Amino acid sequence: MDLAFTPEEQQFRTDIRAWVRDNLPADISHKVHNALRLSRDDMQRWARILGQKGWLGHAWPKQFGGPGWNSVQKHLFEEECALAGAPRVVPFGPVMVAPVIMAFGNAEQQQRFLPGIASGEVWWSQGYSEPGSGSDLASVKCRAERQGDKYLVNGQKTWTTLGQYGEWIFCLVRTSNEGKPQTGISFLLIDMQSPGVSVRPIVLLDGEAEVNEVFFDNVEVPAANLIGEENKGWTYAKHLLSHERTNIADVNRTKRELERLKRIAKAEGVYTDTRFRDEIAKLEVEVVALEMLVLRVLAAEKSGKQSLDIAGLLKIRGSEIQQRYAELMMLAAGPFALPLIHEAMEAGWQGDQAAAGLAGFPGAATHCAPLASSYFNLRKTTIYGGSNEVQRNIVSQVVLG
């Protein structure tokens, strides 16, 4: 196992760093580095910039319009984007549904859907979870009944991240009740502008409506939007989830947030406290260990060996580390981290302006305003994408035998 990057890979990193520096809008980078709210326009603007370069689908093979990078190049690209303060690419289109369309869609579907994903013009949402069907996706009840050349879809999806912006949604739908639950599921692409589709926001602890409920009331969907074969959707769903859980580890963003933690600790005067600095050191060791785990997978792929099947393990450790750095930021700021001011998440009203009017909080610094919101938001990471309890069961079966 060789974890050192070659001179060619180092040069690739340098080239990517220069391009991102020249093309990432400064206002977006400022928001990311300071954990300020990103608007739909911010996220879409960066996606389109990447799309124009042909890098929004940076993991795509050349035959589908991607750069054809190997696993190490993809990792270096993601790291340089994260460290520069680029928004995390909204994964539902380029990272999740696109590989499914490439692997299991027909040529017409590939020609129809992939260009809009690659350019960043079309916003996709994910329709997996339902009330009572979170980690247990095999129990989905949203039903699609075949009627000639169309499906009639009725049911509900929930926890649909950024679904309020969605233009298309890929859904697991039940098309049969015979046999095992997994054998009656199909993978359907649905236009969210279709009559009968409604979206209702769910306001979370952080005051944001990041997730939504999506309802389908006699929604007509062309049968041409079925991916692969009817009742084979479980196979396609597993293919997609392997991409999602690796993405959730997000070690590159974690490295950036570790540096933000250090800046906050220094600004709040706790970096010189030995015990607090010990906690930062422990976290940094865990981040390095997670990165080494990712690099082990890359080294295996690079040498042509069987890649380690540890997507679940990456998800577990990545999500727990995200919660830990958010917690340490809160501890560093102490009581100044507590006010949860919804308006303070807007870029124009931060820190001391937001907190100055609160009795007992006469001088909270700019970096304090987003801390409570981030902390509450990241409580979700050990639940979504398959809860960590379920992931540990999968790891024990797959890795330990």
PDB file of C-alpha atoms in Angstrom, residues 295-394:
ATOM      1  CA  LEU A 295      -6.486   6.557   0.811  1.00  0.00           C
ATOM      2  CA  ARG A 296      -6.337   2.812   1.449  1.00  0.00           C
ATOM      3  CA  VAL A 297      -9.378   2.419  -0.777  1.00  0.00           C
ATOM      4  CA  LEU A 298      -7.776   4.658  -3.416  1.00  0.00           C
ATOM      5  CA  ALA A 299      -4.495   2.733  -3.236  1.00  0.00           C
ATOM      6  CA  ALA A 300      -6.341  -0.540  -3.791  1.00  0.00           C
ATOM      7  CA  GLU A 301      -8.228   0.865  -6.777  1.00  0.00           C
ATOM      8  CA  LYS A 302      -5.076   2.426  -8.218  1.00  0.00           C
ATOM      9  CA  SER A 303      -3.177  -0.864  -8.106  1.00  0.00           C
ATOM     10  CA  GLY A 304      -6.061  -2.769  -9.654  1.00  0.00           C
ATOM     11  CA  LYS A 305      -6.821  -4.732  -6.509  1.00  0.00           C
ATOM     12  CA  GLN A 306     -10.284  -5.360  -5.147  1.00  0.00           C
ATOM     13  CA  SER A 307     -11.435  -2.173  -3.445  1.00  0.00           C
ATOM     14  CA  LEU A 308     -12.258  -2.503   0.234  1.00  0.00           C
ATOM     15  CA  ASP A 309     -16.027  -2.752   0.753  1.00  0.00           C
ATOM     16  CA  ILE A 310     -16.091  -0.266   3.611  1.00  0.00           C
ATOM     17  CA  ALA A 311     -18.587   2.376   2.467  1.00  0.00           C
ATOM     18  CA  GLY A 312     -20.558   1.805   5.672  1.00  0.00           C
ATOM     19  CA  LEU A 313     -17.467   2.279   7.823  1.00  0.00           C
ATOM     20  CA  LEU A 314     -16.590   5.519   6.044  1.00  0.00           C
ATOM     21  CA  LYS A 315     -20.118   6.760   6.675  1.00  0.00           C
ATOM     22  CA  ILE A 316     -19.995   5.882  10.380  1.00  0.00           C
ATOM     23  CA  ARG A 317     -16.691   7.566  11.131  1.00  0.00           C
ATOM     24  CA  GLY A 318     -17.279  10.543   8.834  1.00  0.00           C
ATOM     25  CA  SER A 319     -20.650  11.392  10.360  1.00  0.00           C
ATOM     26  CA  GLU A 320     -19.438  11.040  13.955  1.00  0.00           C
ATOM     27  CA  ILE A 321     -16.451  13.307  13.263  1.00  0.00           C
ATOM     28  CA  GLN A 322     -18.733  15.965  11.759  1.00  0.00           C
ATOM     29  CA  GLN A 323     -20.792  15.985  14.941  1.00  0.00           C
ATOM     30  CA  ARG A 324     -17.682  16.197  17.084  1.00  0.00           C
ATOM     31  CA  TYR A 325     -16.175  19.264  15.395  1.00  0.00           C
ATOM     32  CA  ALA A 326     -19.536  21.055  15.621  1.00  0.00           C
ATOM     33  CA  GLU A 327     -19.688  20.244  19.323  1.00  0.00           C
ATOM     34  CA  LEU A 328     -16.148  21.525  19.953  1.00  0.00           C
ATOM     35  CA  MET A 329     -16.929  24.778  18.150  1.00  0.00           C
ATOM     36  CA  MET A 330     -19.903  25.255  20.467  1.00  0.00           C
ATOM     37  CA  LEU A 331     -17.749  24.528  23.511  1.00  0.00           C
ATOM     38  CA  ALA A 332     -15.100  26.969  22.336  1.00  0.00           C
ATOM     39  CA  ALA A 333     -17.579  29.830  22.060  1.00  0.00           C
ATOM     40  CA  GLY A 334     -19.400  28.935  25.278  1.00  0.00           C
ATOM     41  CA  PRO A 335     -22.605  30.924  25.914  1.00  0.00           C
ATOM     42  CA  PHE A 336     -22.010  33.075  22.817  1.00  0.00           C
ATOM     43  CA  ALA A 337     -22.761  30.006  20.700  1.00  0.00           C
ATOM     44  CA  LEU A 338     -26.206  29.514  22.208  1.00  0.00           C
ATOM     45  CA  PRO A 339     -28.450  32.168  20.585  1.00  0.00           C
ATOM     46  CA  LEU A 340     -30.185  30.596  17.607  1.00  0.00           C
ATOM     47  CA  ILE A 341     -31.004  33.669  15.553  1.00  0.00           C
ATOM     48  CA  HIS A 342     -32.584  32.711  12.243  1.00  0.00           C
ATOM     49  CA  GLU A 343     -31.836  36.078  10.618  1.00  0.00           C
ATOM     50  CA  ALA A 344     -28.209  35.859  11.706  1.00  0.00           C
ATOM     51  CA  MET A 345     -27.665  33.152   9.152  1.00  0.00           C
ATOM     52  CA  GLU A 346     -28.186  35.711   6.408  1.00  0.00           C
ATOM     53  CA  ALA A 347     -24.864  36.993   5.132  1.00  0.00           C
ATOM     54  CA  GLY A 348     -25.699  40.652   5.832  1.00  0.00           C
ATOM     55  CA  TRP A 349     -26.409  40.347   9.553  1.00  0.00           C
ATOM     56  CA  GLN A 350     -23.841  38.397  11.479  1.00  0.00           C
ATOM     57  CA  GLY A 351     -22.092  38.164  14.794  1.00  0.00           C
ATOM     58  CA  ASP A 352     -21.966  41.251  16.960  1.00  0.00           C
ATOM     59  CA  GLN A 353     -24.750  42.994  15.001  1.00  0.00           C
ATOM     60  CA  ALA A 354     -27.046  40.035  15.597  1.00  0.00           C
ATOM     61  CA  ALA A 355     -26.155  39.414  19.217  1.00  0.00           C
ATOM     62  CA  ALA A 356     -25.577  42.966  20.443  1.00  0.00           C
ATOM     63  CA  GLY A 357     -29.231  43.510  21.259  1.00  0.00           C
ATOM     64  CA  LEU A 358     -29.481  40.417  23.435  1.00  0.00           C
ATOM     65  CA  ALA A 359     -29.221  40.963  27.162  1.00  0.00           C
ATOM     66  CA  GLY A 360     -26.109  39.258  28.457  1.00  0.00           C
ATOM     67  CA  PHE A 361     -24.536  38.919  24.997  1.00  0.00           C
ATOM     68  CA  PRO A 362     -22.926  42.310  24.433  1.00  0.00           C
ATOM     69  CA  GLY A 363     -20.094  41.354  22.098  1.00  0.00           C
ATOM     70  CA  ALA A 364     -20.411  37.968  20.419  1.00  0.00           C
ATOM     71  CA  ALA A 365     -17.983  37.643  17.526  1.00  0.00           C
ATOM     72  CA  THR A 366     -18.987  37.085  13.903  1.00  0.00           C
ATOM     73  CA  HIS A 367     -17.966  33.454  13.949  1.00  0.00           C
ATOM     74  CA  CYS A 368     -20.407  32.645  16.782  1.00  0.00           C
ATOM     75  CA  ALA A 369     -23.630  33.324  14.900  1.00  0.00           C
ATOM     76  CA  PRO A 370     -23.802  30.087  12.837  1.00  0.00           C
ATOM     77  CA  LEU A 371     -22.548  27.688  15.544  1.00  0.00           C
ATOM     78  CA  ALA A 372     -25.845  26.631  17.116  1.00  0.00           C
ATOM     79  CA  SER A 373     -27.457  26.213  13.703  1.00  0.00           C
ATOM     80  CA  SER A 374     -24.588  24.029  12.448  1.00  0.00           C
ATOM     81  CA  TYR A 375     -24.573  21.954  15.634  1.00  0.00           C
ATOM     82  CA  PHE A 376     -28.282  21.204  15.468  1.00  0.00           C
ATOM     83  CA  ASN A 377     -28.169  20.507  11.733  1.00  0.00           C
ATOM     84  CA  LEU A 378     -25.347  17.980  12.021  1.00  0.00           C
ATOM     85  CA  ARG A 379     -27.247  15.854  14.544  1.00  0.00           C
ATOM     86  CA  LYS A 380     -28.825  14.260  11.468  1.00  0.00           C
ATOM     87  CA  THR A 381     -25.604  12.840  10.026  1.00  0.00           C
ATOM     88  CA  THR A 382     -25.650   9.628  12.040  1.00  0.00           C
ATOM     89  CA  ILE A 383     -29.205   8.935  10.867  1.00  0.00           C
ATOM     90  CA  TYR A 384     -29.468   9.753   7.175  1.00  0.00           C
ATOM     91  CA  GLY A 385     -28.047   7.569   4.432  1.00  0.00           C
ATOM     92  CA  GLY A 386     -28.740   4.540   6.614  1.00  0.00           C
ATOM     93  CA  SER A 387     -28.439   5.033  10.371  1.00  0.00           C
ATOM     94  CA  ASN A 388     -25.090   4.220  11.958  1.00  0.00           C
ATOM     95  CA  GLU A 389     -26.636   1.375  13.940  1.00  0.00           C
ATOM     96  CA  VAL A 390     -27.714  -0.264  10.675  1.00  0.00           C
ATOM     97  CA  GLN A 391     -24.335   0.514   9.103  1.00  0.00           C
ATOM     98  CA  ARG A 392     -22.532  -1.270  11.944  1.00  0.00           C
ATOM     99  CA  ASN A 393     -24.598  -4.380  11.277  1.00  0.00           C
ATOM    100  CA  ILE A 394     -23.684  -4.200   7.585  1.00  0.00           C
TER     101      ILE A 394
END
